Amino acid sequence: MAVTDPASYLRTLPAIRERTRLVMDKAEVNQLTNFDIDFTKFNETVEFVASIIQRDFAPNYSKIPPHGRWQHFDVGGVSRIQRLVDSWSGVDDTEIAKRLVDLFLVSVLLDAGAGNKWVFSEPGNVAGVYGRSEGLAVASLYLFMDGLLSSNPSNPYQVDSTALKSISVDTVSKALQHSSGNPLAGMEGRAELLQRLGYALEKEVKYFGPDGRPGYMLEYLLENSTPSAEGKHTVSVATVWDVIMTGLNPIWPKGRTALNGVSLGDAWPCSSMPQDGEEWETIVPFHKLSQWLCYSILVPLERYGNITFAGKELQTGLPEYRNGGLFVDTGVLILKPEIYKQGITNNLNIGPEMQEVPVFPADEDVIVEWRALTVGLLDLLLPAVNERLGIAGTTDQLILAQLLEAGSWKGGREIAAKKRPEKLANMYQSRNSRNNTAVRRLMTEYKQLINEAPDGISAGPIDEDNFFEWECLIQGPEDTPFEGGVFPATLTFPKDYPLSPPAMKFTCDMFHPNGKSIWTSVVEYIVLNWINVVYKDGTVCISILHAPGDDPNMYESASERWSPIQSVEKILISVMSMLAEPNDESGANIDACKVWRNDRAEYNRMVKANVRKTLGL
């Protein structure tokens, strides 16, 4: 193709898909340098990803959020961003959008590899211990809320160039809980990145305003928008991309691939690209971090900035190890024997817990080829999954951002945990030696649930960096008014598990009325509270979850309460039984118990109505 300015072209969004397509052309005739490709396994990948999406969202596919940083902030089932927004009394939507863009931009830029030893312990939350990407999200949220990124005393909830330019390594280290016993990889580099961001924000007044605020880009976007009759503003994603690539260009580290003296950022030469043309034609651009940032900031801008974005289809799948690992672990991509052998040799210097995994430097040809294949295969996966789910061509049809969120990224995580659970346990235990007994027990139960889960339940860690926070799904039992429902919940385990029981909380609307304080009827109260064994905040209160030993109130025998011989499986089966037969003998709400006993038809009607509500029907 004729390109007059290759350096500028390789920094555009369309270039990512167009250049990775050339590597996929080689894959289709099995002429890659580092991988063999088995397209006969692709249908199995489609089935696997579709099954995960069905399990978690069917038939409510339209409610799948787009991939972005927002979900990372809400790790553990805690709606941290919404709580923060709700706390800003009297702040208009425009300022909310600016504040969230400020926060999201800094958080994404800090989202580099944390290493295997670092975790962030959330203040005031004993169970809130998170690692890696989610841990960095929560840590950056507290960095923001503490006003450490603002120089404006009247508004601590902003990011500005003055504060960033002067931020110290010590300030960032303390905020991110970095220490010799809890080391965060690249600590100095993170602080330097924030400082460089400060200078970039100050320089690019056109995008970031006189105060150098990332959120000021909203003003620039509105100036370059097309207003609609409904009052919305339509903005091209390409305009946001220009802000990111041009406005933030000074922050990227030097030494990356360059062309005619112009740094290309996340773009790399690849041996599977055409080798008989000009130098630039061997290069594959990815711009993964910039795309991750773009995906992330579009969400608050749409929710609060009165903007609709056109051209989202220009963005590609993110070529990182979760998405790419999905295709390796499902057998679509197979390292050539000599490349695999070299990767194992590389890994011998890392430690015994990872010797079964080949390892390569990030800039090595095999990684560049893998990333290019990831982008191409995700483009093939999207229409195939939509077809498999039966929603192709409908209003529920998934876009790529939804596939990344609910399918490929989550699927890559789940299949890695299934194929290498011992490695994950070893890595986690090496960081948390005090909790080895609990982690070993939880890992054993997780493996059993993967291999032999009873019908109607599934459960596992939300994040393999925190085995003390699990997510669960419980199907409504057959032949009950709950049949057809799928009810999500979380399990939070104490550090002395299994000596003490976990806490269980439902996270779906049916059991979590979202602040509703006036019940429309006694029957609705029953449905939302399950005869008072599920409280208004979703917390489950059944005998098996009560502390071991005798009941001080003498309502339960010790054999009914928690003991170390119980398990996650038994808890979830008990909850399913509770669905089928609510226990009204010790109900705290007398009126609710009376309706359960005396007006079963109305009770059943309301349960079924709420099941339909949870399914979005």
XYZ file of C-alpha atoms in Angstrom:
617
model
C 0.000 0.000 0.000
C 1.131 3.556 -0.696
C 2.000 5.407 2.517
C 3.521 8.861 2.310
C 4.237 9.244 6.051
C 4.877 5.766 7.502
C 5.664 7.011 11.031
C 2.331 8.853 11.303
C 0.463 5.955 9.712
C 1.862 3.393 12.173
C 0.534 5.485 15.069
C -3.086 5.376 13.819
C -5.838 3.008 14.933
C -6.533 1.560 11.449
C -2.862 0.597 11.084
C -3.126 -1.883 13.960
C -5.743 -4.033 12.265
C -4.278 -3.609 8.776
C -0.762 -4.636 9.824
C -1.778 -7.570 12.032
C -3.880 -8.838 9.114
C -0.615 -9.541 7.248
C 0.538 -11.856 10.047
C -2.856 -13.604 9.975
C -2.390 -14.141 6.243
C 0.743 -16.133 7.087
C -1.156 -18.014 9.796
C -3.880 -19.104 7.380
C -1.284 -20.963 5.275
C 0.656 -22.085 8.385
C 3.828 -20.205 7.450
C 4.527 -18.436 10.735
C 8.014 -18.189 12.201
C 7.288 -19.146 15.814
C 3.837 -20.759 15.975
C 1.905 -23.521 14.332
C -1.810 -22.816 14.155
C -4.606 -25.379 14.449
C -7.836 -23.866 13.178
C -9.671 -27.121 13.995
C -9.426 -26.018 17.651
C -11.004 -22.642 16.957
C -14.577 -23.925 17.304
C -13.687 -25.316 20.729
C -12.438 -21.849 21.711
C -15.701 -20.344 20.483
C -17.695 -22.877 22.529
C -15.606 -22.202 25.629
C -15.903 -18.408 25.438
C -19.618 -18.561 24.583
C -20.255 -20.853 27.547
C -18.628 -18.376 29.942
C -20.686 -15.492 28.564
C -23.879 -17.574 28.748
C -23.107 -18.624 32.306
C -22.558 -15.080 33.516
C -24.973 -13.012 31.433
C -27.592 -15.056 29.535
C -29.992 -13.816 28.341
C -29.016 -10.305 29.440
C -26.208 -9.789 26.921
C -26.979 -6.103 26.455
C -25.937 -5.504 30.087
C -22.354 -6.665 29.522
C -20.189 -3.607 30.230
C -17.473 -2.601 27.767
C -13.952 -3.597 28.680
C -12.314 -0.862 30.728
C -10.779 0.216 34.002
C -14.162 0.777 35.700
C -14.622 -2.927 36.470
C -11.141 -3.168 37.988
C -12.024 -0.435 40.473
C -15.018 -2.516 41.550
C -13.045 -5.687 42.336
C -14.533 -7.762 45.121
C -18.063 -6.674 44.263
C -17.584 -3.213 45.802
C -19.000 -0.334 43.684
C -16.181 2.051 44.547
C -16.613 4.424 41.610
C -20.351 4.789 42.065
C -19.849 5.367 45.790
C -17.298 8.049 44.993
C -19.631 9.746 42.502
C -22.504 9.591 44.986
C -20.327 11.337 47.577
C -19.867 14.373 45.306
C -22.979 16.214 46.362
C -23.843 19.171 44.144
C -21.245 18.358 41.463
C -22.653 18.504 37.918
C -22.191 15.759 35.338
C -19.581 17.688 33.370
C -17.291 17.958 36.397
C -17.953 14.320 37.310
C -16.837 13.275 33.813
C -13.678 15.366 34.154
C -12.841 13.939 37.564
C -13.299 10.360 36.388
C -11.171 10.934 33.287
C -8.497 12.392 35.591
C -8.630 9.274 37.759
C -8.911 6.703 34.974
C -6.030 8.133 32.966
C -3.600 8.058 35.899
C -4.804 4.612 36.953
C -4.291 3.117 33.496
C -0.819 4.622 33.213
C 0.100 3.054 36.566
C -1.250 -0.300 35.348
C 2.099 -1.868 34.509
C 3.229 -5.251 35.803
C 3.189 -5.247 39.594
C 5.235 -8.415 40.019
C 4.250 -11.556 41.888
C 4.909 -10.338 45.428
C 3.019 -7.056 45.726
C -0.510 -6.665 47.083
C -2.565 -3.662 48.147
C -4.454 -3.899 51.440
C -7.510 -1.701 51.233
C -7.832 0.620 54.235
C -10.608 -0.404 56.603
C -11.317 -3.664 54.805
C -9.616 -6.729 56.255
C -10.513 -8.949 53.289
C -9.704 -6.322 50.664
C -6.271 -7.490 49.597
C -5.672 -7.283 45.862
C -2.745 -7.812 43.540
C -1.744 -7.011 39.985
C -4.077 -4.942 37.806
C -7.020 -4.834 40.207
C -4.718 -4.041 43.122
C -3.172 -1.168 41.194
C -6.655 0.124 40.325
C -7.728 0.234 43.979
C -4.375 1.690 45.039
C -4.586 4.456 42.430
C -8.133 5.236 43.563
C -6.891 5.952 47.098
C -3.967 7.960 45.694
C -6.585 10.089 43.918
C -9.058 10.321 46.824
C -6.301 11.391 49.213
C -5.757 14.501 47.060
C -2.153 13.614 46.246
C -2.642 14.303 42.533
C -4.226 17.744 42.958
C -2.666 21.146 43.693
C -6.077 22.717 44.192
C -7.089 22.823 47.904
C -10.704 23.479 46.950
C -10.868 20.349 44.782
C -8.754 17.403 45.924
C -10.613 15.198 43.414
C -8.668 16.221 40.342
C -5.362 15.540 38.624
C -3.307 18.509 37.443
C 0.119 19.186 36.017
C 1.398 21.178 39.016
C 0.833 18.326 41.469
C 2.207 15.695 39.116
C 5.411 17.546 38.278
C 6.340 17.719 41.946
C 5.206 14.273 43.074
C 7.967 12.272 44.732
C 8.910 8.624 44.647
C 8.362 8.508 48.407
C 4.798 9.836 48.086
C 3.890 7.298 45.406
C 5.638 4.469 47.292
C 3.672 5.122 50.476
C 0.381 5.479 48.613
C 0.916 2.186 46.785
C 2.146 0.438 49.976
C 5.526 -0.403 48.446
C 8.083 -1.752 50.942
C 10.880 -4.284 51.176
C 8.341 -6.832 52.399
C 5.749 -5.846 49.793
C 7.798 -4.808 46.750
C 6.064 -3.213 43.768
C 8.053 -3.648 40.581
C 9.277 -0.470 38.876
C 8.460 1.895 41.715
C 10.767 4.702 40.613
C 9.602 4.361 37.026
C 5.981 4.840 38.082
C 6.761 8.065 39.897
C 8.812 9.313 36.950
C 5.937 8.483 34.603
C 3.585 10.644 36.673
C 6.114 13.468 36.599
C 6.453 13.212 32.800
C 2.662 13.198 32.579
C 2.626 16.489 34.478
C 4.919 18.137 31.931
C 2.922 16.719 29.012
C -0.349 18.029 30.458
C 1.197 21.441 30.990
C 2.527 21.573 27.414
C -0.635 20.499 25.580
C -2.967 23.326 26.617
C -5.175 22.689 23.582
C -6.175 19.294 24.987
C -5.734 19.679 28.738
C -6.530 23.319 29.470
C -4.641 25.965 31.488
C -4.511 23.777 34.628
C -3.191 20.716 32.799
C -6.099 18.427 33.730
C -6.658 15.203 31.737
C -10.399 15.668 32.192
C -10.259 18.989 30.341
C -10.137 16.921 27.150
C -13.931 16.870 27.483
C -13.986 20.529 26.437
C -11.807 19.766 23.413
C -13.997 16.830 22.418
C -17.179 18.881 22.668
C -15.603 21.600 20.515
C -14.895 18.922 17.892
C -18.276 17.193 18.095
C -21.460 17.101 16.058
C -24.525 18.061 18.146
C -27.697 16.038 17.649
C -31.326 17.112 17.864
C -31.575 15.231 21.183
C -28.820 17.358 22.697
C -26.128 14.663 22.600
C -22.728 15.310 21.055
C -21.262 12.794 18.607
C -17.479 12.497 18.720
C -15.259 10.287 16.596
C -13.097 7.798 18.466
C -10.329 8.980 16.151
C -10.513 12.367 17.890
C -9.986 10.749 21.301
C -7.145 8.739 19.790
C -5.475 11.951 18.613
C -5.637 13.366 22.144
C -4.041 10.214 23.541
C -1.341 9.702 20.911
C -0.417 13.369 20.425
C -1.194 14.849 23.810
C 0.523 12.094 25.791
C 3.410 11.472 23.402
C 6.063 13.020 25.717
C 5.389 10.515 28.499
C 6.462 7.375 26.680
C 9.926 5.997 27.443
C 12.680 6.464 24.909
C 14.369 3.536 23.232
C 11.256 2.045 21.622
C 11.055 1.309 17.907
C 11.660 4.496 15.915
C 11.343 5.431 12.264
C 13.276 8.380 10.846
C 13.813 9.645 14.382
C 10.119 9.383 15.332
C 9.318 7.082 18.260
C 6.485 4.720 17.332
C 5.633 3.598 20.855
C 4.224 0.080 21.126
C 5.216 -1.052 17.624
C 7.731 -3.757 16.777
C 9.402 -5.471 13.803
C 8.135 -8.998 13.163
C 9.684 -11.721 11.013
C 6.257 -12.857 9.774
C 5.675 -9.465 8.153
C 6.734 -8.871 4.520
C 10.521 -8.645 4.412
C 11.015 -7.534 0.802
C 9.851 -3.927 1.096
C 10.830 -0.853 3.072
C 11.867 -0.962 6.738
C 8.502 0.298 8.026
C 6.673 -2.556 6.312
C 8.204 -5.069 8.744
C 6.679 -3.265 11.739
C 3.464 -4.243 13.554
C 1.866 -1.531 15.749
C -0.232 -2.470 18.802
C -0.423 0.596 21.097
C -1.956 -1.673 23.735
C -1.702 0.734 26.685
C -3.101 3.603 24.607
C -6.004 1.411 23.500
C -6.597 0.276 27.085
C -6.705 3.949 28.055
C -9.064 4.749 25.209
C -11.455 1.923 26.114
C -11.376 3.061 29.733
C -12.047 6.775 29.367
C -14.832 6.348 26.801
C -17.054 4.936 29.561
C -17.162 7.940 31.946
C -17.249 10.333 28.996
C -20.355 8.600 27.673
C -22.032 8.256 31.076
C -21.481 11.793 32.292
C -20.089 13.858 29.397
C -23.206 13.862 27.192
C -21.208 12.237 24.373
C -21.901 9.412 21.935
C -18.814 7.976 20.249
C -18.729 6.997 16.605
C -16.140 4.632 15.136
C -15.669 2.282 18.078
C -15.162 -0.512 15.562
C -11.745 0.988 14.791
C -10.384 -0.305 18.093
C -8.933 -3.791 18.193
C -8.603 -6.525 20.775
C -5.899 -5.907 23.349
C -2.817 -8.050 22.629
C -1.919 -9.000 26.196
C -1.328 -12.286 27.938
C -4.912 -12.976 29.037
C -6.372 -12.678 25.558
C -3.351 -14.263 23.897
C -3.141 -17.031 26.486
C -6.706 -18.059 25.656
C -5.647 -19.176 22.177
C -2.540 -20.946 23.462
C -4.403 -22.801 26.219
C -7.236 -23.879 23.889
C -4.722 -25.304 21.424
C -5.236 -22.878 18.541
C -1.664 -21.580 18.823
C 1.199 -24.020 19.388
C 4.802 -22.939 19.802
C 7.095 -24.628 17.337
C 9.207 -27.256 19.180
C 12.485 -25.387 18.892
C 10.885 -22.132 20.101
C 9.202 -23.904 23.026
C 12.512 -25.468 24.030
C 14.190 -22.060 23.990
C 11.416 -20.609 26.169
C 11.836 -23.354 28.762
C 15.585 -22.739 28.773
C 14.936 -19.039 29.376
C 12.695 -19.876 32.329
C 15.183 -22.016 34.226
C 16.611 -18.832 35.737
C 13.268 -17.725 37.206
C 12.469 -20.376 39.754
C 11.006 -23.855 40.136
C 7.387 -22.717 40.473
C 7.228 -21.647 36.802
C 9.505 -24.114 35.031
C 6.685 -25.610 32.980
C 6.001 -22.275 31.273
C 8.168 -20.968 28.412
C 9.300 -17.372 28.904
C 10.516 -14.772 26.412
C 11.494 -11.085 26.592
C 8.676 -8.717 25.621
C 10.493 -7.463 22.520
C 11.398 -10.923 21.174
C 10.025 -11.940 17.793
C 7.902 -14.760 19.218
C 6.028 -12.331 21.498
C 5.446 -9.823 18.695
C 4.074 -12.580 16.471
C 1.863 -13.869 19.330
C 0.445 -10.419 19.945
C -0.320 -9.894 16.258
C -2.090 -13.256 16.116
C -4.079 -12.336 19.234
C -5.465 -9.218 17.542
C -6.393 -11.161 14.411
C -7.939 -14.114 16.226
C -10.062 -11.852 18.431
C -11.510 -10.321 15.261
C -12.471 -13.838 14.132
C -13.786 -14.764 17.573
C -16.316 -11.923 17.851
C -18.683 -12.894 14.999
C -18.310 -16.594 15.800
C -19.343 -16.071 19.445
C -22.277 -13.863 18.430
C -23.409 -16.620 16.081
C -22.972 -19.287 18.750
C -25.012 -17.243 21.248
C -27.754 -16.753 18.664
C -27.560 -12.962 18.816
C -25.773 -12.163 15.535
C -27.549 -9.320 13.784
C -29.750 -8.486 16.789
C -29.704 -5.488 19.105
C -28.012 -7.716 21.709
C -25.094 -8.517 19.402
C -21.821 -8.091 21.271
C -19.290 -5.476 20.286
C -15.594 -6.203 20.649
C -15.316 -4.300 23.944
C -17.997 -6.573 25.447
C -16.318 -9.730 24.145
C -13.051 -8.634 25.749
C -14.782 -8.009 29.078
C -17.083 -11.007 29.378
C -15.377 -13.597 27.227
C -11.792 -13.556 26.016
C -10.089 -11.837 28.968
C -12.140 -13.719 31.550
C -11.841 -16.955 29.554
C -8.079 -16.575 29.345
C -7.930 -16.178 33.113
C -10.203 -19.148 33.825
C -8.536 -21.621 31.492
C -5.101 -20.646 32.832
C -6.315 -21.323 36.368
C -7.740 -24.668 35.287
C -4.608 -25.782 33.436
C -2.077 -24.476 35.950
C -3.763 -24.307 39.358
C -0.716 -25.562 41.245
C 1.428 -22.811 39.746
C -1.076 -20.175 40.773
C -1.267 -21.546 44.283
C 2.520 -21.657 44.590
C 2.844 -18.094 43.326
C 0.189 -16.865 45.731
C 1.610 -18.761 48.704
C 5.092 -17.424 47.998
C 3.665 -13.912 48.509
C 1.513 -14.797 51.499
C 3.364 -17.386 53.573
C 1.301 -16.609 56.676
C -1.857 -17.711 54.867
C -0.522 -20.941 53.326
C -2.963 -23.224 55.176
C -5.987 -21.233 54.043
C -4.723 -20.896 50.472
C -3.964 -24.614 50.174
C -7.432 -25.457 51.407
C -9.087 -22.964 49.058
C -7.003 -24.193 46.146
C -8.060 -27.772 46.826
C -11.720 -26.781 46.920
C -11.331 -24.727 43.748
C -9.849 -27.697 41.872
C -12.671 -29.941 43.072
C -15.282 -27.431 41.890
C -13.582 -27.134 38.505
C -13.595 -30.888 38.002
C -16.765 -32.005 39.808
C -19.065 -29.050 40.469
C -22.641 -30.106 41.364
C -25.285 -29.091 38.854
C -26.458 -25.533 39.249
C -23.461 -23.983 41.010
C -20.088 -22.574 40.034
C -17.516 -20.707 42.085
C -13.921 -19.568 41.997
C -11.545 -16.715 42.863
C -12.382 -13.337 41.362
C -8.651 -12.841 40.871
C -5.916 -15.436 41.276
C -3.941 -12.795 43.162
C -6.526 -12.898 45.944
C -7.838 -16.347 46.818
C -9.850 -14.870 49.683
C -12.457 -13.271 47.394
C -14.615 -15.616 45.295
C -17.509 -15.090 42.927
C -20.328 -17.651 42.708
C -23.327 -18.338 40.514
C -26.341 -20.273 41.779
C -29.126 -21.462 39.489
C -32.680 -21.490 40.727
C -33.702 -25.085 41.567
C -36.060 -26.874 39.188
C -39.722 -27.129 40.122
C -39.504 -24.035 42.328
C -40.545 -20.450 41.549
C -36.814 -19.640 41.338
C -36.329 -21.993 38.348
C -34.593 -20.274 35.442
C -32.931 -17.641 37.614
C -29.170 -17.245 37.924
C -28.067 -15.464 41.101
C -24.507 -14.070 41.496
C -22.874 -13.779 44.907
C -19.491 -13.282 46.534
C -17.730 -15.315 49.214
C -15.174 -13.539 51.424
C -12.912 -15.903 53.345
C -11.162 -15.119 56.641
C -7.424 -15.593 56.882
C -7.904 -18.525 59.307
C -10.179 -20.458 56.923
C -11.357 -23.218 57.380
C -11.380 -22.638 61.134
C -13.844 -19.778 60.592
C -16.587 -19.568 57.943
C -16.670 -17.206 54.980
C -19.189 -14.391 54.581
C -21.599 -14.658 51.661
C -23.372 -11.786 49.925
C -25.669 -11.740 46.904
C -24.835 -9.053 44.349
C -27.874 -9.229 42.060
C -30.782 -6.788 42.105
C -33.172 -9.372 43.458
C -31.360 -9.447 46.772
C -29.814 -6.004 46.755
C -32.494 -3.294 46.431
C -29.917 -0.540 45.834
C -30.904 1.760 48.653
C -34.655 1.296 48.320
C -36.013 2.044 51.781
C -39.790 1.733 51.386
C -41.089 -1.735 50.475
C -44.109 -1.739 48.152
C -45.609 -4.747 49.865
C -44.933 -7.344 52.509
C -44.579 -9.882 49.708
C -41.820 -7.881 48.009
C -40.067 -7.722 51.365
C -40.196 -11.517 51.532
C -38.826 -12.006 48.027
C -36.005 -9.551 48.533
C -35.092 -10.971 51.918
C -35.872 -14.682 51.615
C -37.762 -14.849 54.910
C -35.019 -12.822 56.550
C -32.108 -15.174 55.832
C -30.821 -12.649 53.302
C -30.470 -9.083 54.587
C -31.103 -5.912 52.592
C -27.441 -5.595 51.612
C -27.451 -9.145 50.219
C -25.656 -10.788 53.154
C -26.652 -14.433 53.598
C -27.439 -15.596 57.129
C -27.828 -19.376 57.395
C -26.672 -21.807 60.048
C -23.734 -23.226 58.082
C -22.191 -19.734 57.910
C -22.411 -19.121 61.650
C -19.289 -19.383 63.804
C -18.497 -22.899 65.039
C -19.583 -24.124 68.434
C -22.761 -23.828 70.449
C -25.300 -21.130 69.612
C -25.423 -18.658 72.534
C -29.123 -18.117 71.782
C -29.751 -21.891 71.630
C -31.605 -21.709 68.301
C -29.079 -23.950 66.513
C -27.104 -27.000 67.485
C -23.346 -27.039 67.022
C -23.742 -29.644 64.283
C -25.782 -27.182 62.186
C -23.171 -24.427 62.378
C -19.833 -24.055 60.642
C -17.025 -26.527 61.169
C -13.782 -27.130 59.238
C -15.330 -30.187 57.575
C -17.769 -27.917 55.724
C -16.854 -26.520 52.302
C -17.798 -24.039 49.611
C -19.734 -26.770 47.832
C -21.813 -27.483 50.948
C -22.489 -23.774 51.463
C -23.808 -23.331 47.941
C -25.886 -26.500 48.118
C -27.373 -25.216 51.384
C -28.288 -21.952 49.697
C -29.950 -23.843 46.835
C -31.942 -25.779 49.421
C -32.900 -22.517 51.070
C -34.255 -21.341 47.720
C -36.396 -24.437 47.397
C -37.624 -24.445 51.011
C -37.285 -21.139 52.927
C -37.153 -21.665 56.656
C -39.852 -19.543 58.289
C -39.698 -21.073 61.757
C -37.250 -18.509 63.097
C -38.101 -15.628 60.810
C -37.526 -12.234 62.335
C -40.347 -10.666 60.299
C -43.676 -12.094 61.505
C -45.730 -10.564 58.671
C -43.366 -12.020 56.091
C -43.672 -15.466 57.605
C -47.459 -15.198 57.576
C -47.525 -14.465 53.835
C -45.188 -17.387 53.141
C -47.490 -19.675 55.120
C -50.877 -18.273 54.101
C -50.534 -16.830 50.583
C -48.144 -19.141 48.752
C -49.577 -18.317 45.304
C -48.822 -14.620 45.739
C -45.387 -15.475 47.088
C -44.671 -17.635 44.024
C -45.930 -14.922 41.687
C -43.596 -12.328 43.188
C -40.619 -14.705 43.126
C -41.172 -15.434 39.436
C -41.560 -11.737 38.679
C -38.254 -11.013 40.366
C -36.557 -13.892 38.546
C -37.654 -12.305 35.285
C -36.343 -8.973 36.537
C -32.896 -10.412 37.282
C -32.829 -11.838 33.752
C -33.762 -8.475 32.262
C -37.128 -9.689 30.983
